[in-house]
PDB file of C-alpha atoms and ligand atoms in Angstrom:
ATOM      1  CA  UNK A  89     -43.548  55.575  25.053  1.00 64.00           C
ATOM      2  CA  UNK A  90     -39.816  54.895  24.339  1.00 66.00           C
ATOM      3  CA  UNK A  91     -39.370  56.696  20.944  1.00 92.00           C
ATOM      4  CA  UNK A  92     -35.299  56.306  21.327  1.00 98.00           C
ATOM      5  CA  UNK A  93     -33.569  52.983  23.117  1.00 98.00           C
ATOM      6  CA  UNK A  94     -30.075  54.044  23.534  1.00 98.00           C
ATOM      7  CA  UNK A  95     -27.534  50.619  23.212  1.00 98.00           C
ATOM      8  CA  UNK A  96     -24.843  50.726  25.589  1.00 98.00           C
ATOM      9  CA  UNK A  97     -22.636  47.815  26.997  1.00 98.00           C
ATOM     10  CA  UNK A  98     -20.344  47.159  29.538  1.00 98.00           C
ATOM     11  CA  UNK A  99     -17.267  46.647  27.649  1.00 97.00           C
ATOM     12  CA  UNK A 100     -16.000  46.966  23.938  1.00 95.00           C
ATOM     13  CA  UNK A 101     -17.302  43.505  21.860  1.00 96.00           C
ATOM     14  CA  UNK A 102     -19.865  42.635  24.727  1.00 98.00           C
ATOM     15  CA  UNK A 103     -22.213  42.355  21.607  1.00 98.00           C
ATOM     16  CA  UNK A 104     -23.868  45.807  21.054  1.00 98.00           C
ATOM     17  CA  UNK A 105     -24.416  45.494  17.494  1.00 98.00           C
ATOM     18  CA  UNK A 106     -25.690  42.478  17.110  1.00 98.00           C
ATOM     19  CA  UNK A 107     -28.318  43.025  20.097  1.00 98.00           C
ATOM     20  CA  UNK A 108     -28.749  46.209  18.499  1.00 98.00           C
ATOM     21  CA  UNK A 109     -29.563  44.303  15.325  1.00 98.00           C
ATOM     22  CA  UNK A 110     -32.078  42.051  17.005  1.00 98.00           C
ATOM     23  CA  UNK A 111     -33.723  45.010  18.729  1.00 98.00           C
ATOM     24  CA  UNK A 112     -34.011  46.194  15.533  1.00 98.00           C
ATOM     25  CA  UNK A 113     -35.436  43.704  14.173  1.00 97.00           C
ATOM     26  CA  UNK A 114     -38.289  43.506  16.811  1.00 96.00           C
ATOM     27  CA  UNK A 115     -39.206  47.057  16.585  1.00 95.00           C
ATOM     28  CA  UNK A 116     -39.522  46.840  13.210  1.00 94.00           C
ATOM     29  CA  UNK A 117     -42.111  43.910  13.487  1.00 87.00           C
ATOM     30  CA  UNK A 118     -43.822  45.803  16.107  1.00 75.00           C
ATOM     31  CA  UNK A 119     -46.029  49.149  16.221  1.00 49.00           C
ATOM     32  CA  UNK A 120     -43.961  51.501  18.283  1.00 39.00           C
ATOM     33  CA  UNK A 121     -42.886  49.854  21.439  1.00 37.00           C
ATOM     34  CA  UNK A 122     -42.532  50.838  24.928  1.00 34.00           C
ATOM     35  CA  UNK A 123     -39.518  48.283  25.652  1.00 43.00           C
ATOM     36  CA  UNK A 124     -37.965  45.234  24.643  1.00 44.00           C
ATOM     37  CA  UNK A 125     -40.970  43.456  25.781  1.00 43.00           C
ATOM     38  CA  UNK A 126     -43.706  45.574  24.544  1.00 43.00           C
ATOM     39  CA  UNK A 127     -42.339  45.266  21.200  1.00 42.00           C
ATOM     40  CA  UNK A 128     -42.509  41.347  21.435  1.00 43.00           C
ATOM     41  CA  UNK A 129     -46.289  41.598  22.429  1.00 42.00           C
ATOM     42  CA  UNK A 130     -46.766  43.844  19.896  1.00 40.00           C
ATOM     43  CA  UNK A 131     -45.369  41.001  17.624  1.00 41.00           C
ATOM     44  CA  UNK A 132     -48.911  40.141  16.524  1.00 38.00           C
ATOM     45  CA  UNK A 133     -49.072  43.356  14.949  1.00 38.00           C
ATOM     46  CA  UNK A 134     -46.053  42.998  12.968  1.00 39.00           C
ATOM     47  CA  UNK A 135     -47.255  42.401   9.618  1.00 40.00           C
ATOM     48  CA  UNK A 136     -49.405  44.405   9.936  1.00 41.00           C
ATOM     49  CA  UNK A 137     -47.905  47.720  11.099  1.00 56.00           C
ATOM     50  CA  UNK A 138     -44.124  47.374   9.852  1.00 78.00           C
ATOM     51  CA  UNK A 139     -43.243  50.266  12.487  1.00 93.00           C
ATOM     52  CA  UNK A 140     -40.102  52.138  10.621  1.00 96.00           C
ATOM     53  CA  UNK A 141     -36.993  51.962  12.665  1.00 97.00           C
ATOM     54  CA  UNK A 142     -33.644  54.131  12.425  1.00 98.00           C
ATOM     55  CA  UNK A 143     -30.474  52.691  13.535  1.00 98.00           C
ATOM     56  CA  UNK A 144     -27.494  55.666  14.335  1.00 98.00           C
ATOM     57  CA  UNK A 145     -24.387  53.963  15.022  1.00 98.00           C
ATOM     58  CA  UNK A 146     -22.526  58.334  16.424  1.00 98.00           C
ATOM     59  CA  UNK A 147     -19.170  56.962  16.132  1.00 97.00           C
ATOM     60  CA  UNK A 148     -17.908  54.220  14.430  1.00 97.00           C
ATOM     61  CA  UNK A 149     -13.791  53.640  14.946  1.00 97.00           C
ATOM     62  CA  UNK A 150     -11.176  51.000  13.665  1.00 97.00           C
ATOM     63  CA  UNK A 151     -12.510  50.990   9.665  1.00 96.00           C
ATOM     64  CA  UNK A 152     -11.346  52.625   6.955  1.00 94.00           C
ATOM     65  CA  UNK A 153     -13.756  53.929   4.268  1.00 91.00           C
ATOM     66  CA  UNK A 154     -14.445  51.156   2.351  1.00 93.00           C
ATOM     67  CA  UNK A 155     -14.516  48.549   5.208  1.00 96.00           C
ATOM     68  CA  UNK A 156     -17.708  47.435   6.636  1.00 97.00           C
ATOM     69  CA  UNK A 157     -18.506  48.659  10.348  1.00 96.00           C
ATOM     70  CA  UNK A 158     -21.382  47.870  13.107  1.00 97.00           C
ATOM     71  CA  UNK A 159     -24.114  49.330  10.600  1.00 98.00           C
ATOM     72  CA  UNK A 160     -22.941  46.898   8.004  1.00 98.00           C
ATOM     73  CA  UNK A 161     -23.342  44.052  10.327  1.00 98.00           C
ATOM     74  CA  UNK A 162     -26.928  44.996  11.111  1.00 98.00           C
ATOM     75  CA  UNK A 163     -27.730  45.795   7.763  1.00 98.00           C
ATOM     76  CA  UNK A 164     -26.740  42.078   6.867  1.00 98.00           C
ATOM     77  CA  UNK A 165     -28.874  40.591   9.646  1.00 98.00           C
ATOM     78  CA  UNK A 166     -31.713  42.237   9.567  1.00 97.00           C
ATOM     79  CA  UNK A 167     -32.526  43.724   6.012  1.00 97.00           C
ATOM     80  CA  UNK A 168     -33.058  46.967   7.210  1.00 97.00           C
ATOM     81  CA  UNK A 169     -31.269  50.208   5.708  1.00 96.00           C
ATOM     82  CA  UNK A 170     -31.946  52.873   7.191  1.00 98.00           C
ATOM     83  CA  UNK A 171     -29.044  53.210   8.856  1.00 98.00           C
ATOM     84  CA  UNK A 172     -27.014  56.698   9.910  1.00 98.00           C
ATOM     85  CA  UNK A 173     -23.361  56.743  10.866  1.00 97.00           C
ATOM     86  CA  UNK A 174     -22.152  60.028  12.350  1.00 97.00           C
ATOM     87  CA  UNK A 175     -18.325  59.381  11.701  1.00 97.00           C
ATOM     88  CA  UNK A 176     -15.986  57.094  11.057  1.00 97.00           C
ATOM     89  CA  UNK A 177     -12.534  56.819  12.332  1.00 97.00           C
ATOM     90  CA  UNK A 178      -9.404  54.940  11.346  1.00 96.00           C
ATOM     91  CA  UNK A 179      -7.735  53.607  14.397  1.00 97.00           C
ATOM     92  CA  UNK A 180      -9.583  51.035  16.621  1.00 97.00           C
ATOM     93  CA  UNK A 181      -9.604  53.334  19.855  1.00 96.00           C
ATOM     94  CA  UNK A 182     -12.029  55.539  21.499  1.00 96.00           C
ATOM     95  CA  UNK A 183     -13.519  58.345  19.267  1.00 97.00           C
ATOM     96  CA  UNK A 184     -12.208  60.729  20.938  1.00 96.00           C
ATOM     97  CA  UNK A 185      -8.398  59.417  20.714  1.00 95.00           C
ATOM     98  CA  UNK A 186      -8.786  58.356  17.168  1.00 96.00           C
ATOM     99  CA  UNK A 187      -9.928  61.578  15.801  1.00 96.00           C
ATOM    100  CA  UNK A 188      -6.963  63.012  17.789  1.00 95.00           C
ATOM    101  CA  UNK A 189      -4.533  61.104  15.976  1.00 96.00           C
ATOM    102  CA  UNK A 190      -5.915  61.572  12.511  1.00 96.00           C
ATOM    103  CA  UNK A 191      -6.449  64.941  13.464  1.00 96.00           C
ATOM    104  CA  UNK A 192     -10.053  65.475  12.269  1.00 96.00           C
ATOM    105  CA  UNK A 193     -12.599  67.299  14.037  1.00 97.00           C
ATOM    106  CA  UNK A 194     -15.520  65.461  15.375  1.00 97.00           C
ATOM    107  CA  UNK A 195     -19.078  66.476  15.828  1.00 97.00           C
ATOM    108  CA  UNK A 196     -20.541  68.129  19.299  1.00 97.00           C
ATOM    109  CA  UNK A 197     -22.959  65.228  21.215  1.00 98.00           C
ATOM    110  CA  UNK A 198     -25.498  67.908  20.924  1.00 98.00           C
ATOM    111  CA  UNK A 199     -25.085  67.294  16.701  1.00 98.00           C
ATOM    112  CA  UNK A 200     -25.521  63.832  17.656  1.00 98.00           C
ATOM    113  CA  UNK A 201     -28.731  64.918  19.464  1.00 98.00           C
ATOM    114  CA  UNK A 202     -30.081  67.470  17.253  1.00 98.00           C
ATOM    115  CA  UNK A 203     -29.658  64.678  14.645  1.00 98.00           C
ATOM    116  CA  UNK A 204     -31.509  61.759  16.423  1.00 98.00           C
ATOM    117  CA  UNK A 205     -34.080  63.983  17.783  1.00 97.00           C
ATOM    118  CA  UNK A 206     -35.110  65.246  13.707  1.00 97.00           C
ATOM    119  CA  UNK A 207     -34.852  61.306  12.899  1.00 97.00           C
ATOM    120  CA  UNK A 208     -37.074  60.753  15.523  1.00 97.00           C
ATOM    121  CA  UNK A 209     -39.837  63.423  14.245  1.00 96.00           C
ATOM    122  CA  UNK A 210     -40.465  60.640  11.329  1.00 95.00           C
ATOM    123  CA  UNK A 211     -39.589  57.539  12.731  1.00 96.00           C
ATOM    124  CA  UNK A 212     -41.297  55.212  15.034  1.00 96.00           C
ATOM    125  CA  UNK A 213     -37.885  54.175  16.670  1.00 97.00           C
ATOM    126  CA  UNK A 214     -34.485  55.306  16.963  1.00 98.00           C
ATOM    127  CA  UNK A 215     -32.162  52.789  17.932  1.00 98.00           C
ATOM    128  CA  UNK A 216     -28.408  54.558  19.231  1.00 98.00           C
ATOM    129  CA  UNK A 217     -25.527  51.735  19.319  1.00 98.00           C
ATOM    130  CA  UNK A 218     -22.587  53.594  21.407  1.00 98.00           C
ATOM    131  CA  UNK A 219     -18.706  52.912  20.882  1.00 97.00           C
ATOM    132  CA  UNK A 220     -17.739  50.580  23.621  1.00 95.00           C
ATOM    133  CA  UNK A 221     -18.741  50.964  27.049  1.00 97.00           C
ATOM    134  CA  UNK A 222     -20.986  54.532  28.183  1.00 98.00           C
ATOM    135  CA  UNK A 223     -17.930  56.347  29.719  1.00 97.00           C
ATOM    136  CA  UNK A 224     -16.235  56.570  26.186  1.00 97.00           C
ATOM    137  CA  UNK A 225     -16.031  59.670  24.703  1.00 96.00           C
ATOM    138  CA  UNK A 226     -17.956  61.009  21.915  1.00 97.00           C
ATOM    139  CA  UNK A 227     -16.367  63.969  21.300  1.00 95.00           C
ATOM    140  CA  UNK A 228     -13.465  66.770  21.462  1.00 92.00           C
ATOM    141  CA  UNK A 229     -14.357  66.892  25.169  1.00 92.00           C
ATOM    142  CA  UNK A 230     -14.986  64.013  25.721  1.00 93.00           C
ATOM    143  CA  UNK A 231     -18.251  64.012  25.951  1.00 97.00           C
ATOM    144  CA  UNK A 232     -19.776  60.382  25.939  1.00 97.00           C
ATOM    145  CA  UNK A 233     -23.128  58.850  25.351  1.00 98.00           C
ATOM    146  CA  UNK A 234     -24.773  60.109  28.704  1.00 98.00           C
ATOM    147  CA  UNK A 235     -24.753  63.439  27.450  1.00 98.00           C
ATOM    148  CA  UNK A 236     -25.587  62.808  24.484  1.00 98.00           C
ATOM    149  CA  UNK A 237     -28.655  61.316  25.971  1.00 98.00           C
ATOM    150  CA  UNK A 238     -29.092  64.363  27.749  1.00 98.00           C
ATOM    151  CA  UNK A 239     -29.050  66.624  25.324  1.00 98.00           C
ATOM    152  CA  UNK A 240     -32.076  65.028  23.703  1.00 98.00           C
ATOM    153  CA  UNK A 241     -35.751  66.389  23.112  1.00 97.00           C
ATOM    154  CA  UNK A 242     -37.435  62.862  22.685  1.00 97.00           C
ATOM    155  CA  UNK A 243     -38.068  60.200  25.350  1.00 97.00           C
ATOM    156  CA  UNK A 244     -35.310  57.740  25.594  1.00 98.00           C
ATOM    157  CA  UNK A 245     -33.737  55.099  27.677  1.00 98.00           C
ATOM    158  CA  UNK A 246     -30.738  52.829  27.801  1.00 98.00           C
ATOM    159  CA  UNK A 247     -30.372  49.140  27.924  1.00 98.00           C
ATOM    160  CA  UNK A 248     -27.330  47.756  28.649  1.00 98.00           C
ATOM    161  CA  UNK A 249     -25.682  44.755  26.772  1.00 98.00           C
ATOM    162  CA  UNK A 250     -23.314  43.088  29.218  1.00 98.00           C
ATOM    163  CA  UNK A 251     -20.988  39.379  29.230  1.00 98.00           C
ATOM    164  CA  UNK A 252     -22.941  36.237  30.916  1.00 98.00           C
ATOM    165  CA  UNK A 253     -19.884  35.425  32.705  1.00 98.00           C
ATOM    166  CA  UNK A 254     -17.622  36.041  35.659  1.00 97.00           C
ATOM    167  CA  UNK A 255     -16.947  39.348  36.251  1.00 97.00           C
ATOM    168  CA  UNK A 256     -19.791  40.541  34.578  1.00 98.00           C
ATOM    169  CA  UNK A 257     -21.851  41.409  37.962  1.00 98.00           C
ATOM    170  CA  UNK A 258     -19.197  44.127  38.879  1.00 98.00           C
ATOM    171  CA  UNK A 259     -18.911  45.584  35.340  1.00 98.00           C
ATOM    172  CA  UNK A 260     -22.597  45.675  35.083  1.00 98.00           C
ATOM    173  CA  UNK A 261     -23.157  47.081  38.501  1.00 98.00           C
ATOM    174  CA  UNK A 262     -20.155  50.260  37.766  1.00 98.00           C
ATOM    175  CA  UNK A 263     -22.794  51.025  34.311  1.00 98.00           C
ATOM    176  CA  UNK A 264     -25.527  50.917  36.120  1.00 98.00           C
ATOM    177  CA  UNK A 265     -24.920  53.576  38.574  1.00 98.00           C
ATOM    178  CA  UNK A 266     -23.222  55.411  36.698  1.00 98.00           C
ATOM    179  CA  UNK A 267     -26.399  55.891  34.375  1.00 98.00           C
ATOM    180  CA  UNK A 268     -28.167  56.392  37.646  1.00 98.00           C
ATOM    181  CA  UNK A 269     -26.051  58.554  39.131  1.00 98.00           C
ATOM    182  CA  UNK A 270     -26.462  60.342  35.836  1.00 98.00           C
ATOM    183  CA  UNK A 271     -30.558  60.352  36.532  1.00 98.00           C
ATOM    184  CA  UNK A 272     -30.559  58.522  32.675  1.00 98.00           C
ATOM    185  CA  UNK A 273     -33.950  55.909  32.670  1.00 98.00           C
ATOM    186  CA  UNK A 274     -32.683  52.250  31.760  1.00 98.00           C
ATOM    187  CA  UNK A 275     -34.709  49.836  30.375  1.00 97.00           C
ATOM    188  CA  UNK A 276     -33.058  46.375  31.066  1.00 98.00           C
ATOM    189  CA  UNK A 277     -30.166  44.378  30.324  1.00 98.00           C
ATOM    190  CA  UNK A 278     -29.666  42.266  28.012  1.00 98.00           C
ATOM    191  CA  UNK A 279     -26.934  39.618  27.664  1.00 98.00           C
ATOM    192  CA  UNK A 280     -25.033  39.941  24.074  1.00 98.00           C
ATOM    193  CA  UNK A 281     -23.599  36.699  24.013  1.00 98.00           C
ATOM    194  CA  UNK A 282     -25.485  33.605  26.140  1.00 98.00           C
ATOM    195  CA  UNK A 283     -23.695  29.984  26.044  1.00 98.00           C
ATOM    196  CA  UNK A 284     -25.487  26.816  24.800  1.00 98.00           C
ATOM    197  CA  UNK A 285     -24.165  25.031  27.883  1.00 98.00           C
ATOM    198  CA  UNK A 286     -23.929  28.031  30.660  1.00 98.00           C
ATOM    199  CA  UNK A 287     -21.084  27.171  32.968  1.00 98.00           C
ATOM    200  CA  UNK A 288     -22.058  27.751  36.953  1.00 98.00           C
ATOM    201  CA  UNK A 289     -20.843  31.450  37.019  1.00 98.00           C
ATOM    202  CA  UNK A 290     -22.869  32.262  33.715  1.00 98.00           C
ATOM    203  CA  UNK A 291     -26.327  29.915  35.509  1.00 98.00           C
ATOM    204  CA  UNK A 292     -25.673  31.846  38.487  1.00 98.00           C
ATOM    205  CA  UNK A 293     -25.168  35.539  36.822  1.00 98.00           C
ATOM    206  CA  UNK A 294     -28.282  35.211  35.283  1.00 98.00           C
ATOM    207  CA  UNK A 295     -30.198  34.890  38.762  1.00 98.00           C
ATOM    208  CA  UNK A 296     -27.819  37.811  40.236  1.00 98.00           C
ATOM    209  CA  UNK A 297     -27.709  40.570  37.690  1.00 98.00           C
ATOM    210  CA  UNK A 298     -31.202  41.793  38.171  1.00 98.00           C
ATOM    211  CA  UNK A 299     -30.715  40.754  41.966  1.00 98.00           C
ATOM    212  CA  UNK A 300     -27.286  43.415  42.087  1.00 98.00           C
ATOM    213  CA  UNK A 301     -28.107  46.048  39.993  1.00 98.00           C
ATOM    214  CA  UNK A 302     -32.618  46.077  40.583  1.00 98.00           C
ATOM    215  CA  UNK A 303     -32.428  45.976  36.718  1.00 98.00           C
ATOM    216  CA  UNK A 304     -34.177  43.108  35.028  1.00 98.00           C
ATOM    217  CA  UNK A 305     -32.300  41.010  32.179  1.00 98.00           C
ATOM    218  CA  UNK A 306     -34.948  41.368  29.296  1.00 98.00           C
ATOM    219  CA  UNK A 307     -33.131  39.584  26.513  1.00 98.00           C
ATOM    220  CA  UNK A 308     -30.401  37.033  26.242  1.00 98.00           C
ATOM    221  CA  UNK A 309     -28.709  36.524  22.449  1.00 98.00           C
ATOM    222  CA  UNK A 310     -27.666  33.545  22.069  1.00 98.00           C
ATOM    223  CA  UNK A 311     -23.546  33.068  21.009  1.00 98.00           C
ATOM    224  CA  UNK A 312     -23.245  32.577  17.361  1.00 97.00           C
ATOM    225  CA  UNK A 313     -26.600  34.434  16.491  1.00 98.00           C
ATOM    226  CA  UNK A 314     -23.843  36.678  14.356  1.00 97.00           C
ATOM    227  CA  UNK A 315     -23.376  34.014  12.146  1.00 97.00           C
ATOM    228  CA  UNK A 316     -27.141  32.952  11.240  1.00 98.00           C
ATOM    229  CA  UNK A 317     -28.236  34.382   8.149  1.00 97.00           C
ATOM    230  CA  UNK A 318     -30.995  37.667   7.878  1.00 97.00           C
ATOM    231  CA  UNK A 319     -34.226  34.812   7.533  1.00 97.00           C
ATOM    232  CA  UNK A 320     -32.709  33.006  10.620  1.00 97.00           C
ATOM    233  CA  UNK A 321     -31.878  35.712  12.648  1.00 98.00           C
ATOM    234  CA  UNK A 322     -34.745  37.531  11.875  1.00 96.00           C
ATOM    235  CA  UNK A 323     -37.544  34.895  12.884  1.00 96.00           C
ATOM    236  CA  UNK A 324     -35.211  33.907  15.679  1.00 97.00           C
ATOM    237  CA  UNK A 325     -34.840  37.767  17.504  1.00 97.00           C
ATOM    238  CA  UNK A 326     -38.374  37.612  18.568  1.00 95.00           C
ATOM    239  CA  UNK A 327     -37.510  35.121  21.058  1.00 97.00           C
ATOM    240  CA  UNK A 328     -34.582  36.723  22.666  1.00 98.00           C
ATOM    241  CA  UNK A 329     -36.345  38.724  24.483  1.00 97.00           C
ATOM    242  CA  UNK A 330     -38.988  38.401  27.619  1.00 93.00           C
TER     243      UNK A 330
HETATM  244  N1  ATP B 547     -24.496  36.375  20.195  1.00 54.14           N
HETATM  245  C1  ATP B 547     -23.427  36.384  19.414  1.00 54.14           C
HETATM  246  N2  ATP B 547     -23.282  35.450  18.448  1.00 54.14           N
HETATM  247  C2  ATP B 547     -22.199  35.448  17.659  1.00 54.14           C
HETATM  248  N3  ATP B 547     -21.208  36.319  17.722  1.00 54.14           N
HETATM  249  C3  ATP B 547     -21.307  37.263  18.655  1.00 54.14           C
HETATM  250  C4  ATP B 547     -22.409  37.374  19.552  1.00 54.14           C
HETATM  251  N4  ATP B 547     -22.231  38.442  20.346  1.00 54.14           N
HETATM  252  C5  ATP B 547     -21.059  38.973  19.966  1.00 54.14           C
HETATM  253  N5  ATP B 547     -20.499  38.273  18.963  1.00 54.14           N
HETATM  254  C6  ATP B 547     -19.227  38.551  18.294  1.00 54.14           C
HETATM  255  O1  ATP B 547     -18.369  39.155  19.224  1.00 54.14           O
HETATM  256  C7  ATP B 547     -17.682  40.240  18.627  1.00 54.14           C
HETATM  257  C8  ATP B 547     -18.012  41.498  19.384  1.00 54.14           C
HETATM  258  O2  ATP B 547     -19.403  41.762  19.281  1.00 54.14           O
HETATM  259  P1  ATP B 547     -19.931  43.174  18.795  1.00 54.14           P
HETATM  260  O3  ATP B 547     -19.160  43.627  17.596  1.00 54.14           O
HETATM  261  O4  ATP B 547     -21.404  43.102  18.658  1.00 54.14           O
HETATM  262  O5  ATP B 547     -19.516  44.082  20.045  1.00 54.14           O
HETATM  263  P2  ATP B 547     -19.875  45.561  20.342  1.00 54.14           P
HETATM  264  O6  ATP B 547     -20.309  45.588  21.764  1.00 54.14           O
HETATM  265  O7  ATP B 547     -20.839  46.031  19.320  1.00 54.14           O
HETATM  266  O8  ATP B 547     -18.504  46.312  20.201  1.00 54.14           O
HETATM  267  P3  ATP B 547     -18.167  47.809  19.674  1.00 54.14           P
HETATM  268  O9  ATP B 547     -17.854  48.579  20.906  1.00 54.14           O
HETATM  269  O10 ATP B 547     -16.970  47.588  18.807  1.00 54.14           O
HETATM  270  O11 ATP B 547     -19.346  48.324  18.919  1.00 54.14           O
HETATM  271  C9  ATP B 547     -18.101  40.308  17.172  1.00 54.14           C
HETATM  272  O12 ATP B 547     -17.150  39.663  16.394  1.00 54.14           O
HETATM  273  C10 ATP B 547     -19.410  39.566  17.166  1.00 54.14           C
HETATM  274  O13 ATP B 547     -19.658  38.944  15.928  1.00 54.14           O
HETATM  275 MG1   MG B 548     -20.667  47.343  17.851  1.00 54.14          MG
END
């Protein structure tokens, strides 16, 4: 049983959070869940079971203090609170170059781990939203989310947001194997951003992606799901996902 579903994307503002939102959501609704779609036909249970669901957002750049970041935006969707960001950095760069240039230390991916893996222990679901795409680095040695994955004790695996349209089957394909190459489990893709009126590349993507990379597309959010409100989004989120 997936006890950790690690959120990686293809690209910076491919939609992490707010898939990571309506993961969220699901796995809250649901006991436990083995994937995206063993969460949804758990659904019947949600009431019922109200599974309790961490978010960990390692790394949040490009807010200052008092600005809201990723956890914020979840938070506003979905109702949920409890919500853990490792550290947050000025500039609106990689982690690992921000921190450089304010000149703060930042933690080790196995802190990261350690701290996920203790969430875990207590939690039915911990939900990881990386900073842009996987290769980006965590920490002072750049250090991304792969081994911070790697580092943990619980059972985990990645899904991958990516775009819906052109140029999305290379992007996806390069994350892909690279979390094979890596050995790292992935769970499905799932499209952060899908059109009201696909254009041919985006119909045709959607029939390729699983096709290219032998990973199946498991959810599709649908553009401007950012902007419903929580009771909206929230009764919506179930059926993003197959
Ligand atoms: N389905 C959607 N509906 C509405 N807005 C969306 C959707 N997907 C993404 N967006 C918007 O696109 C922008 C980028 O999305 P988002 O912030 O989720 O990206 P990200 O992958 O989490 O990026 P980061 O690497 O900064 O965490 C945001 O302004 C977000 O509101
Ligand atoms: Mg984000």
């Amino acid at each position: 049983m997936t006890k950790i579903l690690i959120i990686t994307g293809t690209d910076t503002g491919v939609g992490k959070t707010i898939t990571t939102a309506a993961l969220a959501t699901c796995y809250a609704h649901a006991a436990g869940g083995v994937d995206a779609g063993a969460a949804l036909d758990a659904a019947g249970a949600a009431e019922r079971s109200g599974a309790s669901v961490a978010v960990v957002k390692p790394a949040q750049t490009g807010v200052t203090a008092d600005e809201p970041g990723d956890l914020a935006d979840i938070q506003r969707l979905t109702g949920l609170t409890d919500l853990h960001e490792g550290i947050r950095l000025r500039d609106p760069l990689a982690p690992t170059t921000a921190a450089r240039r304010e000149g703060v230390p930042l933690p080790t991916v196995e802190a990261h781990a350690k701290f996920i893996d203790h969430l875990a222990t207590t939690r039915d679901t911990v939900l990881v939203e990386g900073a842009g795409g996987l290769l980006v680095g965590l920490d002072e040695d750049g250090r991304g989310l792969a081994e911070l994955a790697a580092e943990l004790s619980t059972p985990f695996a990645f899904v991958v947001v990516t775009r819906a349209g052109l140029g999305t089957l290379n992007h996806t394909g390069l994350t892909v194997e690279a979390l094979r190459a890596r050995d790292l489990p992935i769970d499905g893709l799932i499209i952060g951003s899908w059109p009201a009126d696909p254009d041919l590349a985006e119909q045709c993507n959607l029939d390729d992606l699983p096709v290219t990379t032998g990973v199946p597309v498991i959810g599709r959010i649908p553009a401007g799901a950012g902007g419903l409100d929580r009771a909206a989004f929230t009764a919506a989120a179930l059926g993003w996902f197959v």
